[in-house]
Amino acid sequence: MRTYGLGSIEDQANLYRSLVASGLSKIVDLKKYINQPEYEKKIKSYTLADVERITDIPRNTIREKEKSGQLRYSEDFSTEISTEQDLKKEYSLQDIKLIRKLFNKGFFNGSIERPRDLQPIILSMGMFKGGVGKTVHATHLAAHLAINGLNVLLGDLDPQASSTFMFGYIPGIDINADKSILTALIENPEDIRNVIRPTHYHGLDIITSGLELQAADIALPNFNLNNAKKLGSPLLRLKKALKLVPQYDVVILDCAPNHAATTMNALTASDAIVIPITPSMVAYGSSVQFLQTLEELAGSLLTFKDNKSINPDHMMEKELVESCYNKLFRVLITNDSGDNESRDVSAAIKSLYGELVLPRPMINTIALSRASNDIGLLYDLKRSDVRGSKESFDRGLFCMKEVNDDILKLIASIWGISYGKSTY
Ligand SMILES: Nc1ncnc2c1ncn2[C@@H]1O[C@H](COP(=O)(O)OP(=O)(O)OP(=O)(O)O)[C@@H](O)[C@H]1O
Ligand SMILES: [Mg+2]
C-alpha cells in the first residue's frame, strides 16, 4: 500500500538529498540542451549592421578604417585585409568599444572612460513583492548598459539566484558556496573582488548568488555573528565592499522579494532605486509597504548620522552615511497587458507616484517569458532564431530597449552627461 508519510527524519533527509542530487544533474542536462551545441553561454556577437545601429557610425566608415589598418581588433591584429573574405563579420562588445574609442563615440562625452570626478552609480531593482520583474529588468538593464559601452556589474542579491542562472551559472555546480558575496558582507569586504565573474557580454560582470546568501540575513542582524566591532554597521557592508570595485560605471543590484538585511544593504548602497510594479492591486499595495521600508531605513540612517557616541574607529561611517541618499527613485510599470484592469491600476499607480513613474511601461510579452524559459535574455536572441511570432519578439525587444533607455537617460543626467539617443 502506498504511504504518504516519509517515515523517519532520516528517510526525509535521504529523500531530499537524493532529489537535490538528481535535480542538480537534471539542471545540468537542461542547461546543455538549452545552450546547444556549447555548454557555456557564447560571447554575444553583433553584425556590422548591428554595430552601425549601436554606435551610430556608418558601416562604410567602419570598413574604411578596417581596410586602412586603423581599426585592428585583438584577434586579427596581424591580418591583412585584401579580399571580401577577410572582412570582419562578427563583432564582440569589446570590438565595439575599440570602434567607439577610435571615433570618439564613448558614452562619456565621447570618451569610453568615465572621468575621475564622476562616481559609479549603484542602482537597485527592489520591491517587496515577488514575481514583479525585478530580475527581468535588472538583467536586461545591465546588458543594455554594457551594449551602450558602460562597464557594468550586476549583483545578484537573491538566494533564489535567478540572475545568476540567466547568465549561465548554476549555484552548487558552477559556483562553490565559498565564492559568494556572503563573506564580503560578514568577514572581509575585500572578498568582493573574488566573487565577480565575467558574463557573455563584454563589459558586464556578475556577482553570482546561491542559497548560502540566506546566511547573511541571519548573521547581519545578530550582534554575536555580524562582526560589528571590526566592520561597523551591518547596514553599510555592501556599500563599503562596492567602494573597492570602482572600475564599474554602474552597479545594478537585483534584490530579493523581502525586507531582510541583504536587501537593506542594497538599498543603503544605492544611489538609485527602481521599483517594478505590475499593474495589479496586490503589487500596488506591496509597493506602498516597500515605501514604508524606505522611510524606516532613511530614519535609521538619520539616527546613525546624529549619533554622537559612534565608536571612533568607525567615524568614516558617518561620511558613508552622508552619501546614503537616493539621487533617483522611479517606478516602472511592467508586464502591462493593456487590458481594462491594467489601465485602471496603472492610473492609480500614476496618481500616487506622479512624475516618479518612468515614462514608458514594459508590455506583457510572450517573447520575454520564452526567453526566461530558455534561461536567457531578449538581448541574447537573434531574430532569425526566435521561436514563435517574430513581430511579438520585435515589439517586446523594442519596448525593453525603450524602458532601459529611459533609465540610462536618468543615469546620464545624474552624471550631468547628455544622452538623448536610443542607440540600441
Ligand atoms: N513584461 C513581461 N512579459 C511577460 N512575462 C514577464 C514580464 N516581466 C516578467 N515576466 C515573467 O514573470 C516572471 C517573474 O519575473 P522576475 O523573475 O523578473 O520577477 P522578480 O520580481 O525578480 O521575482 P522574485 O521576487 O521571485 O525574484 C518571469 O517568469 C518572467 O519571465
Ligand atoms: Mg528576482
CSV table of C-alpha atoms and ligand atoms in Angstrom, one decimal:
chain,number,residue,atom,x,y,z
A,1,MET,CA,0.0,0.0,0.0
A,2,ARG,CA,1.3,3.5,-0.8
A,3,THR,CA,2.3,5.5,2.1
A,4,TYR,CA,2.2,9.3,2.1
A,5,GLY,CA,4.3,9.9,5.1
A,6,LEU,CA,8.1,9.9,4.7
A,7,GLY,CA,8.7,7.9,7.8
A,8,SER,CA,11.6,9.0,9.9
A,9,ILE,CA,13.5,12.2,9.7
A,10,GLU,CA,16.4,10.2,8.3
A,11,ASP,CA,14.1,9.0,5.5
A,12,GLN,CA,13.0,12.5,4.9
A,13,ALA,CA,16.6,13.8,4.8
A,14,ASN,CA,17.6,11.0,2.4
A,15,LEU,CA,14.7,11.7,0.1
A,16,TYR,CA,15.5,15.4,-0.1
A,17,ARG,CA,19.2,14.7,-0.5
A,18,SER,CA,18.6,12.3,-3.5
A,19,LEU,CA,16.2,14.8,-5.0
A,20,VAL,CA,18.7,17.6,-4.8
A,21,ALA,CA,21.4,15.4,-6.4
A,22,SER,CA,19.3,14.3,-9.3
A,23,GLY,CA,17.7,17.8,-9.6
A,24,LEU,CA,21.1,19.4,-10.0
A,25,SER,CA,22.2,16.8,-12.6
A,26,LYS,CA,19.0,17.4,-14.5
A,27,ILE,CA,19.5,21.1,-14.5
A,28,VAL,CA,23.0,20.5,-16.0
A,29,ASP,CA,21.4,18.4,-18.7
A,30,LEU,CA,18.8,21.1,-19.2
A,31,LYS,CA,21.4,23.7,-19.5
A,32,LYS,CA,23.4,21.6,-22.0
A,33,TYR,CA,20.2,21.2,-24.0
A,34,ILE,CA,19.3,24.9,-23.9
A,35,ASN,CA,22.7,26.1,-24.8
A,36,GLN,CA,23.4,23.6,-27.5
A,37,PRO,CA,25.8,23.0,-29.0
A,38,GLU,CA,28.0,24.5,-26.4
A,39,TYR,CA,27.7,24.1,-22.7
A,40,GLU,CA,28.8,27.6,-21.9
A,41,LYS,CA,27.0,30.8,-22.9
A,42,LYS,CA,28.5,32.1,-26.1
A,43,ILE,CA,30.1,35.5,-26.1
A,44,LYS,CA,27.5,37.8,-27.6
A,45,SER,CA,28.4,39.0,-31.1
A,46,TYR,CA,27.0,41.5,-33.5
A,47,THR,CA,26.9,42.0,-37.2
A,48,LEU,CA,28.2,45.2,-38.9
A,49,ALA,CA,24.6,46.4,-39.3
A,50,ASP,CA,24.1,46.0,-35.6
A,51,VAL,CA,27.3,47.9,-34.9
A,52,GLU,CA,26.1,50.7,-37.1
A,53,ARG,CA,22.9,50.9,-35.1
A,54,ILE,CA,24.5,50.6,-31.7
A,55,THR,CA,27.3,53.1,-32.3
A,56,ASP,CA,25.6,55.4,-34.9
A,57,ILE,CA,28.7,55.2,-37.1
A,58,PRO,CA,28.0,54.4,-40.7
A,59,ARG,CA,29.2,50.9,-41.7
A,60,ASN,CA,31.2,52.1,-44.7
A,61,THR,CA,33.2,54.4,-42.4
A,62,ILE,CA,34.0,51.5,-40.1
A,63,ARG,CA,35.0,49.3,-43.1
A,64,GLU,CA,37.3,52.1,-44.4
A,65,LYS,CA,39.1,52.2,-41.1
A,66,GLU,CA,39.4,48.4,-41.1
A,67,LYS,CA,40.8,48.4,-44.6
A,68,SER,CA,43.3,51.2,-43.9
A,69,GLY,CA,44.5,49.3,-40.8
A,70,GLN,CA,43.4,52.0,-38.3
A,71,LEU,CA,41.0,49.6,-36.7
A,72,ARG,CA,42.7,46.5,-35.6
A,73,TYR,CA,40.9,44.0,-33.3
A,74,SER,CA,42.9,42.0,-31.0
A,75,GLU,CA,42.2,38.6,-32.6
A,76,ASP,CA,43.2,39.6,-36.1
A,77,PHE,CA,45.9,42.1,-35.3
A,78,SER,CA,48.3,40.7,-37.9
A,79,THR,CA,45.6,40.0,-40.6
A,80,GLU,CA,45.9,41.9,-43.8
A,81,ILE,CA,42.6,42.7,-45.4
A,82,SER,CA,42.9,42.1,-49.1
A,83,THR,CA,39.7,40.3,-50.1
A,84,GLU,CA,36.0,40.4,-49.2
A,85,GLN,CA,36.5,37.2,-47.3
A,86,ASP,CA,38.9,38.9,-44.9
A,87,LEU,CA,36.3,41.4,-43.8
A,88,LYS,CA,35.2,41.0,-40.3
A,89,LYS,CA,31.7,39.6,-39.9
A,90,GLU,CA,31.2,39.3,-36.1
A,91,TYR,CA,31.9,41.9,-33.5
A,92,SER,CA,32.0,41.5,-29.8
A,93,LEU,CA,31.2,44.3,-27.4
A,94,GLN,CA,35.0,44.6,-26.9
A,95,ASP,CA,35.5,45.2,-30.6
A,96,ILE,CA,32.7,47.8,-30.5
A,97,LYS,CA,34.4,49.5,-27.7
A,98,LEU,CA,37.5,49.8,-29.9
A,99,ILE,CA,35.4,51.3,-32.6
A,100,ARG,CA,33.8,53.8,-30.2
A,101,LYS,CA,37.3,54.8,-29.0
A,102,LEU,CA,38.6,55.4,-32.5
A,103,PHE,CA,35.6,57.5,-33.4
A,104,ASN,CA,35.3,59.3,-30.1
A,105,LYS,CA,31.9,57.8,-29.6
A,106,GLY,CA,32.2,56.7,-26.0
A,107,PHE,CA,29.4,57.2,-23.5
A,108,PHE,CA,31.2,59.9,-21.5
A,109,ASN,CA,31.0,62.9,-23.9
A,110,GLY,CA,32.9,60.8,-26.5
A,111,SER,CA,35.4,59.1,-24.2
A,112,ILE,CA,35.0,55.4,-23.3
A,113,GLU,CA,36.5,56.0,-19.9
A,114,ARG,CA,34.4,57.6,-17.1
A,115,PRO,CA,36.1,60.8,-16.0
A,116,ARG,CA,37.6,60.6,-12.5
A,117,ASP,CA,35.3,63.1,-11.0
A,118,LEU,CA,32.2,61.0,-11.9
A,119,GLN,CA,31.3,58.5,-9.2
A,120,PRO,CA,30.0,55.0,-10.1
A,121,ILE,CA,26.2,54.7,-9.8
A,122,ILE,CA,24.6,51.9,-7.8
A,123,LEU,CA,21.0,51.1,-8.8
A,124,SER,CA,18.7,48.7,-7.1
A,125,MET,CA,15.8,46.9,-8.7
A,126,GLY,CA,13.8,46.4,-5.5
A,127,MET,CA,10.3,45.5,-4.5
A,128,PHE,CA,8.8,43.6,-1.6
A,129,LYS,CA,6.5,41.6,-3.8
A,130,GLY,CA,7.8,38.6,-5.7
A,131,GLY,CA,7.4,38.0,-9.4
A,132,VAL,CA,7.1,41.6,-10.5
A,133,GLY,CA,10.0,41.7,-12.9
A,134,LYS,CA,13.0,42.7,-10.7
A,135,THR,CA,15.2,40.1,-12.2
A,136,VAL,CA,14.0,40.5,-15.7
A,137,HIS,CA,14.7,44.3,-15.6
A,138,ALA,CA,17.9,44.1,-13.6
A,139,THR,CA,19.4,41.6,-16.1
A,140,HIS,CA,18.2,43.4,-19.2
A,141,LEU,CA,19.2,46.8,-17.9
A,142,ALA,CA,22.7,45.6,-17.1
A,143,ALA,CA,23.1,44.1,-20.6
A,144,HIS,CA,21.6,47.3,-22.1
A,145,LEU,CA,24.2,49.5,-20.3
A,146,ALA,CA,27.0,47.2,-21.4
A,147,ILE,CA,25.8,47.3,-25.0
A,148,ASN,CA,25.9,51.1,-24.7
A,149,GLY,CA,29.6,50.9,-23.8
A,150,LEU,CA,29.4,51.2,-20.0
A,151,ASN,CA,31.3,49.0,-17.6
A,152,VAL,CA,28.7,47.2,-15.6
A,153,LEU,CA,28.5,45.0,-12.6
A,154,LEU,CA,25.3,43.1,-11.8
A,155,GLY,CA,24.9,42.0,-8.2
A,156,ASP,CA,22.6,39.1,-7.7
A,157,LEU,CA,21.4,39.6,-4.1
A,158,ASP,CA,18.7,37.0,-4.1
A,159,PRO,CA,19.4,33.5,-2.8
A,160,GLN,CA,17.0,32.2,-5.5
A,161,ALA,CA,19.8,33.2,-7.9
A,162,SER,CA,17.6,33.9,-10.9
A,163,SER,CA,20.0,36.4,-12.3
A,164,THR,CA,22.9,34.0,-11.8
A,165,PHE,CA,21.0,31.4,-13.8
A,166,MET,CA,20.3,33.9,-16.6
A,167,PHE,CA,24.0,34.3,-17.2
A,168,GLY,CA,24.5,30.5,-17.3
A,169,TYR,CA,25.9,29.9,-13.9
A,170,ILE,CA,24.4,27.2,-11.7
A,171,PRO,CA,24.7,27.6,-8.0
A,172,GLY,CA,26.2,24.5,-6.4
A,173,ILE,CA,27.6,23.3,-9.7
A,174,ASP,CA,29.4,26.2,-11.4
A,175,ILE,CA,29.8,28.1,-8.2
A,176,ASN,CA,31.1,27.0,-4.8
A,177,ALA,CA,29.3,28.3,-1.8
A,178,ASP,CA,32.6,29.9,-0.5
A,179,LYS,CA,32.7,32.0,-3.7
A,180,SER,CA,29.8,34.2,-2.6
A,181,ILE,CA,29.3,37.8,-1.5
A,182,LEU,CA,28.4,36.4,1.9
A,183,THR,CA,31.9,36.7,3.3
A,184,ALA,CA,32.4,40.2,1.9
A,185,LEU,CA,29.3,41.2,4.0
A,186,ILE,CA,30.3,39.4,7.2
A,187,GLU,CA,34.1,38.8,7.3
A,188,ASN,CA,36.1,40.9,4.8
A,189,PRO,CA,34.8,43.5,2.3
A,190,GLU,CA,37.9,42.7,0.2
A,191,ASP,CA,36.3,39.3,-0.7
A,192,ILE,CA,34.1,41.1,-3.1
A,193,ARG,CA,37.0,41.0,-5.6
A,194,ASN,CA,36.9,37.2,-5.5
A,195,VAL,CA,33.2,36.8,-6.3
A,196,ILE,CA,33.0,38.7,-9.5
A,197,ARG,CA,32.7,36.7,-12.7
A,198,PRO,CA,32.5,37.5,-16.4
A,199,THR,CA,29.4,37.1,-18.5
A,200,HIS,CA,28.9,36.5,-22.2
A,201,TYR,CA,28.5,40.3,-22.6
A,202,HIS,CA,31.9,42.0,-22.6
A,203,GLY,CA,31.8,44.9,-20.1
A,204,LEU,CA,29.2,43.1,-17.9
A,205,ASP,CA,30.4,41.1,-14.9
A,206,ILE,CA,28.2,39.5,-12.3
A,207,ILE,CA,28.3,38.7,-8.6
A,208,THR,CA,26.6,35.4,-8.5
A,209,SER,CA,24.3,34.2,-5.8
A,210,GLY,CA,23.2,31.0,-4.2
A,211,LEU,CA,21.4,29.6,-1.2
A,212,GLU,CA,24.3,30.4,1.1
A,213,LEU,CA,23.4,34.1,0.9
A,214,GLN,CA,20.5,33.4,3.2
A,215,ALA,CA,23.1,33.1,6.0
A,216,ALA,CA,23.7,36.9,5.6
A,217,ASP,CA,20.2,37.7,6.5
A,218,ILE,CA,20.6,35.7,9.7
A,219,ALA,CA,24.1,36.9,10.6
A,220,LEU,CA,23.9,40.6,9.8
A,221,PRO,CA,21.2,41.5,12.4
A,222,ASN,CA,22.8,39.3,15.0
A,223,PHE,CA,25.4,41.1,17.1
A,224,ASN,CA,27.2,37.9,18.0
A,225,LEU,CA,27.6,37.0,14.4
A,226,ASN,CA,27.9,40.2,12.4
A,227,ASN,CA,31.4,41.2,13.3
A,228,ALA,CA,30.3,44.8,14.1
A,229,LYS,CA,33.3,45.5,16.3
A,230,LYS,CA,35.6,45.1,13.4
A,231,LEU,CA,33.4,46.0,10.4
A,232,GLY,CA,31.0,48.6,11.8
A,233,SER,CA,27.4,49.0,10.9
A,234,PRO,CA,25.8,45.9,9.4
A,235,LEU,CA,23.7,48.2,7.2
A,236,LEU,CA,26.7,49.6,5.3
A,237,ARG,CA,28.6,46.4,4.4
A,238,LEU,CA,27.7,46.2,0.8
A,239,LYS,CA,28.3,49.9,0.3
A,240,LYS,CA,31.8,49.5,1.7
A,241,ALA,CA,32.5,46.4,-0.4
A,242,LEU,CA,31.4,48.1,-3.6
A,243,LYS,CA,33.7,51.0,-2.9
A,244,LEU,CA,36.5,48.5,-3.5
A,245,VAL,CA,35.4,48.0,-7.2
A,246,PRO,CA,35.3,51.5,-8.6
A,247,GLN,CA,36.1,50.3,-12.1
A,248,TYR,CA,32.4,49.7,-12.8
A,249,ASP,CA,30.5,52.7,-14.1
A,250,VAL,CA,27.2,51.3,-12.9
A,251,VAL,CA,26.3,48.5,-10.5
A,252,ILE,CA,22.8,47.0,-10.8
A,253,LEU,CA,21.5,45.1,-7.8
A,254,ASP,CA,18.8,42.5,-8.2
A,255,CYS,CA,17.1,42.4,-4.8
A,256,ALA,CA,15.2,39.6,-3.2
A,257,PRO,CA,11.5,40.0,-2.5
A,258,ASN,CA,11.9,40.8,1.2
A,259,HIS,CA,13.0,43.4,3.6
A,260,ALA,CA,15.8,41.4,5.1
A,261,ALA,CA,19.3,42.5,5.9
A,262,THR,CA,20.8,41.9,2.4
A,263,THR,CA,18.1,43.9,0.7
A,264,MET,CA,18.6,46.7,3.3
A,265,ASN,CA,22.3,46.7,2.4
A,266,ALA,CA,21.4,47.0,-1.2
A,267,LEU,CA,19.1,49.9,-0.5
A,268,THR,CA,21.6,51.8,1.6
A,269,ALA,CA,24.2,51.3,-1.0
A,270,SER,CA,22.0,52.6,-3.8
A,271,ASP,CA,22.2,56.0,-5.5
A,272,ALA,CA,19.1,55.0,-7.5
A,273,ILE,CA,16.1,52.8,-6.8
A,274,VAL,CA,13.8,51.5,-9.4
A,275,ILE,CA,10.7,49.6,-8.3
A,276,PRO,CA,8.9,47.5,-10.9
A,277,ILE,CA,5.2,47.3,-10.3
A,278,THR,CA,2.9,45.0,-12.3
A,279,PRO,CA,-0.5,46.7,-12.8
A,280,SER,CA,-2.3,44.6,-10.2
A,281,MET,CA,-3.8,45.9,-6.9
A,282,VAL,CA,-1.6,43.4,-4.9
A,283,ALA,CA,1.6,44.7,-6.4
A,284,TYR,CA,0.4,48.3,-6.0
A,285,GLY,CA,-0.2,47.6,-2.3
A,286,SER,CA,3.2,45.9,-1.9
A,287,SER,CA,4.8,49.0,-3.4
A,288,VAL,CA,3.4,51.1,-0.5
A,289,GLN,CA,4.8,48.6,2.0
A,290,PHE,CA,8.1,48.9,0.2
A,291,LEU,CA,8.0,52.7,0.6
A,292,GLN,CA,7.4,52.2,4.3
A,293,THR,CA,10.7,50.3,4.5
A,294,LEU,CA,12.5,53.0,2.6
A,295,GLU,CA,11.1,55.5,5.0
A,296,GLU,CA,12.2,53.5,8.0
A,297,LEU,CA,15.6,52.9,6.5
A,298,ALA,CA,16.1,56.7,6.0
A,299,GLY,CA,15.0,57.1,9.6
A,300,SER,CA,17.6,54.7,10.9
A,301,LEU,CA,20.3,56.3,8.8
A,302,LEU,CA,19.4,59.7,10.2
A,303,THR,CA,19.6,58.4,13.8
A,304,PHE,CA,23.0,56.8,12.9
A,305,LYS,CA,24.2,60.1,11.5
A,306,ASP,CA,23.2,62.1,14.6
A,307,ASN,CA,24.6,59.5,17.0
A,308,LYS,CA,27.3,61.3,19.0
A,309,SER,CA,28.6,58.1,20.6
A,310,ILE,CA,29.8,56.3,17.5
A,311,ASN,CA,32.9,54.2,18.0
A,312,PRO,CA,35.8,56.5,16.8
A,313,ASP,CA,37.1,53.5,14.7
A,314,HIS,CA,34.0,53.8,12.7
A,315,MET,CA,33.9,57.5,12.2
A,316,MET,CA,34.3,57.1,8.5
A,317,GLU,CA,30.9,55.5,8.6
A,318,LYS,CA,29.4,58.9,9.2
A,319,GLU,CA,30.8,60.0,5.9
A,320,LEU,CA,29.4,56.9,4.3
A,321,VAL,CA,26.0,57.6,5.8
A,322,GLU,CA,26.1,61.2,4.5
A,323,SER,CA,26.3,59.7,1.0
A,324,CYS,CA,23.5,57.3,1.6
A,325,TYR,CA,20.8,59.1,-0.2
A,326,ASN,CA,18.9,58.2,-3.3
A,327,LYS,CA,19.6,60.6,-6.1
A,328,LEU,CA,16.9,58.8,-8.1
A,329,PHE,CA,13.8,57.0,-7.4
A,330,ARG,CA,11.5,55.7,-10.1
A,331,VAL,CA,8.6,53.4,-10.5
A,332,LEU,CA,8.5,51.1,-13.6
A,333,ILE,CA,5.1,49.8,-14.6
A,334,THR,CA,5.8,46.4,-16.1
A,335,ASN,CA,4.2,43.3,-17.5
A,336,ASP,CA,1.4,45.7,-18.7
A,337,SER,CA,-1.2,43.7,-20.6
A,338,GLY,CA,-3.0,46.8,-21.7
A,339,ASP,CA,-6.5,45.5,-20.6
A,340,ASN,CA,-9.0,47.4,-18.6
A,341,GLU,CA,-7.8,46.2,-15.3
A,342,SER,CA,-4.2,47.1,-16.1
A,343,ARG,CA,-5.3,50.5,-17.3
A,344,ASP,CA,-7.2,51.2,-14.0
A,345,VAL,CA,-4.3,50.1,-11.8
A,346,SER,CA,-1.8,51.9,-13.9
A,347,ALA,CA,-3.9,55.1,-13.5
A,348,ALA,CA,-3.9,54.5,-9.7
A,349,ILE,CA,-0.1,54.0,-9.7
A,350,LYS,CA,0.4,57.2,-11.7
A,351,SER,CA,-1.9,59.2,-9.5
A,352,LEU,CA,0.2,58.1,-6.4
A,353,TYR,CA,3.7,58.3,-7.8
A,354,GLY,CA,3.1,61.1,-10.4
A,355,GLU,CA,6.3,62.0,-12.2
A,356,LEU,CA,8.2,59.3,-10.4
A,357,VAL,CA,6.7,56.8,-12.8
A,358,LEU,CA,9.0,56.1,-15.8
A,359,PRO,CA,7.5,57.5,-19.0
A,360,ARG,CA,7.2,54.2,-20.8
A,361,PRO,CA,5.9,50.9,-19.4
A,362,MET,CA,7.1,47.5,-20.2
A,363,ILE,CA,4.4,45.5,-22.0
A,364,ASN,CA,3.5,41.9,-21.2
A,365,THR,CA,5.1,39.8,-23.9
A,366,ILE,CA,5.3,36.1,-24.6
A,367,ALA,CA,8.8,36.7,-26.0
A,368,LEU,CA,10.0,37.6,-22.6
A,369,SER,CA,8.5,34.5,-20.9
A,370,ARG,CA,10.0,32.4,-23.7
A,371,ALA,CA,13.5,33.9,-23.2
A,372,SER,CA,13.2,33.4,-19.4
A,373,ASN,CA,12.2,29.7,-20.0
A,374,ASP,CA,15.3,29.3,-22.1
A,375,ILE,CA,17.3,30.9,-19.2
A,376,GLY,CA,18.3,33.9,-21.3
A,377,LEU,CA,17.6,37.5,-22.1
A,378,LEU,CA,15.7,39.0,-25.0
A,379,TYR,CA,19.0,40.6,-25.9
A,380,ASP,CA,20.6,37.2,-26.3
A,381,LEU,CA,18.4,36.2,-29.1
A,382,LYS,CA,19.0,36.6,-32.8
A,383,ARG,CA,15.7,37.4,-34.6
A,384,SER,CA,16.3,34.6,-37.0
A,385,ASP,CA,16.5,32.1,-34.1
A,386,VAL,CA,13.3,33.3,-32.4
A,387,ARG,CA,10.6,30.7,-31.9
A,388,GLY,CA,7.0,31.9,-32.4
A,389,SER,CA,6.0,35.3,-33.7
A,390,LYS,CA,8.9,37.5,-34.8
A,391,GLU,CA,6.6,40.5,-34.6
A,392,SER,CA,5.9,39.8,-31.0
A,393,PHE,CA,9.7,39.5,-30.3
A,394,ASP,CA,10.3,42.8,-32.1
A,395,ARG,CA,7.7,44.5,-30.0
A,396,GLY,CA,9.0,43.1,-26.8
A,397,LEU,CA,12.6,43.9,-27.6
A,398,PHE,CA,11.8,47.4,-28.8
A,399,CYS,CA,9.8,48.1,-25.6
A,400,MET,CA,12.6,46.7,-23.4
A,401,LYS,CA,15.1,49.0,-25.1
A,402,GLU,CA,12.9,52.0,-24.6
A,403,VAL,CA,12.4,51.3,-20.9
A,404,ASN,CA,16.1,50.8,-20.5
A,405,ASP,CA,17.0,53.9,-22.5
A,406,ASP,CA,14.7,55.9,-20.2
A,407,ILE,CA,16.7,54.7,-17.2
A,408,LEU,CA,20.0,55.2,-19.0
A,409,LYS,CA,19.0,58.8,-19.7
A,410,LEU,CA,18.4,59.3,-16.0
A,411,ILE,CA,21.7,57.8,-15.1
A,412,ALA,CA,23.4,60.1,-17.6
A,413,SER,CA,21.6,63.0,-16.0
A,414,ILE,CA,23.0,62.2,-12.5
A,415,TRP,CA,26.4,62.4,-14.1
A,416,GLY,CA,25.5,65.6,-16.0
A,417,ILE,CA,26.1,63.9,-19.3
A,418,SER,CA,23.8,64.4,-22.3
A,419,TYR,CA,22.4,61.2,-23.7
A,420,GLY,CA,19.5,61.7,-25.9
A,421,LYS,CA,19.5,59.0,-28.5
A,422,SER,CA,18.2,55.5,-28.4
A,423,THR,CA,21.4,53.7,-29.6
A,424,TYR,CA,20.3,50.1,-29.4
B,1,LIG,N1,6.9,42.0,-19.3
B,1,LIG,C1,6.8,40.7,-19.1
B,1,LIG,N2,6.1,40.0,-20.0
B,1,LIG,C2,5.9,38.6,-19.8
B,1,LIG,N3,6.5,38.0,-18.8
B,1,LIG,C3,7.2,38.7,-17.9
B,1,LIG,C4,7.3,40.1,-18.0
B,1,LIG,N4,8.0,40.5,-16.9
B,1,LIG,C5,8.3,39.5,-16.2
B,1,LIG,N5,7.8,38.3,-16.7
B,1,LIG,C6,7.9,37.0,-16.2
B,1,LIG,O1,7.5,37.0,-14.9
B,1,LIG,C7,8.2,36.1,-14.1
B,1,LIG,C8,8.8,36.8,-12.9
B,1,LIG,O2,9.7,37.8,-13.3
B,1,LIG,P1,11.0,38.0,-12.4
B,1,LIG,O3,11.7,36.8,-12.1
B,1,LIG,O4,11.8,39.1,-13.1
B,1,LIG,O5,10.3,38.6,-11.1
B,1,LIG,P2,11.1,39.0,-9.7
B,1,LIG,O6,10.4,40.2,-9.2
B,1,LIG,O7,12.5,39.0,-9.9
B,1,LIG,O8,10.7,37.8,-8.8
B,1,LIG,P3,11.3,37.4,-7.4
B,1,LIG,O9,10.8,38.4,-6.5
B,1,LIG,O10,10.8,36.0,-7.2
B,1,LIG,O11,12.8,37.4,-7.5
B,1,LIG,C9,9.3,35.5,-15.1
B,1,LIG,O12,9.0,34.3,-15.5
B,1,LIG,C10,9.3,36.5,-16.2
B,1,LIG,O13,9.6,35.9,-17.4
B,2,MG,MG,14.1,38.0,-8.9
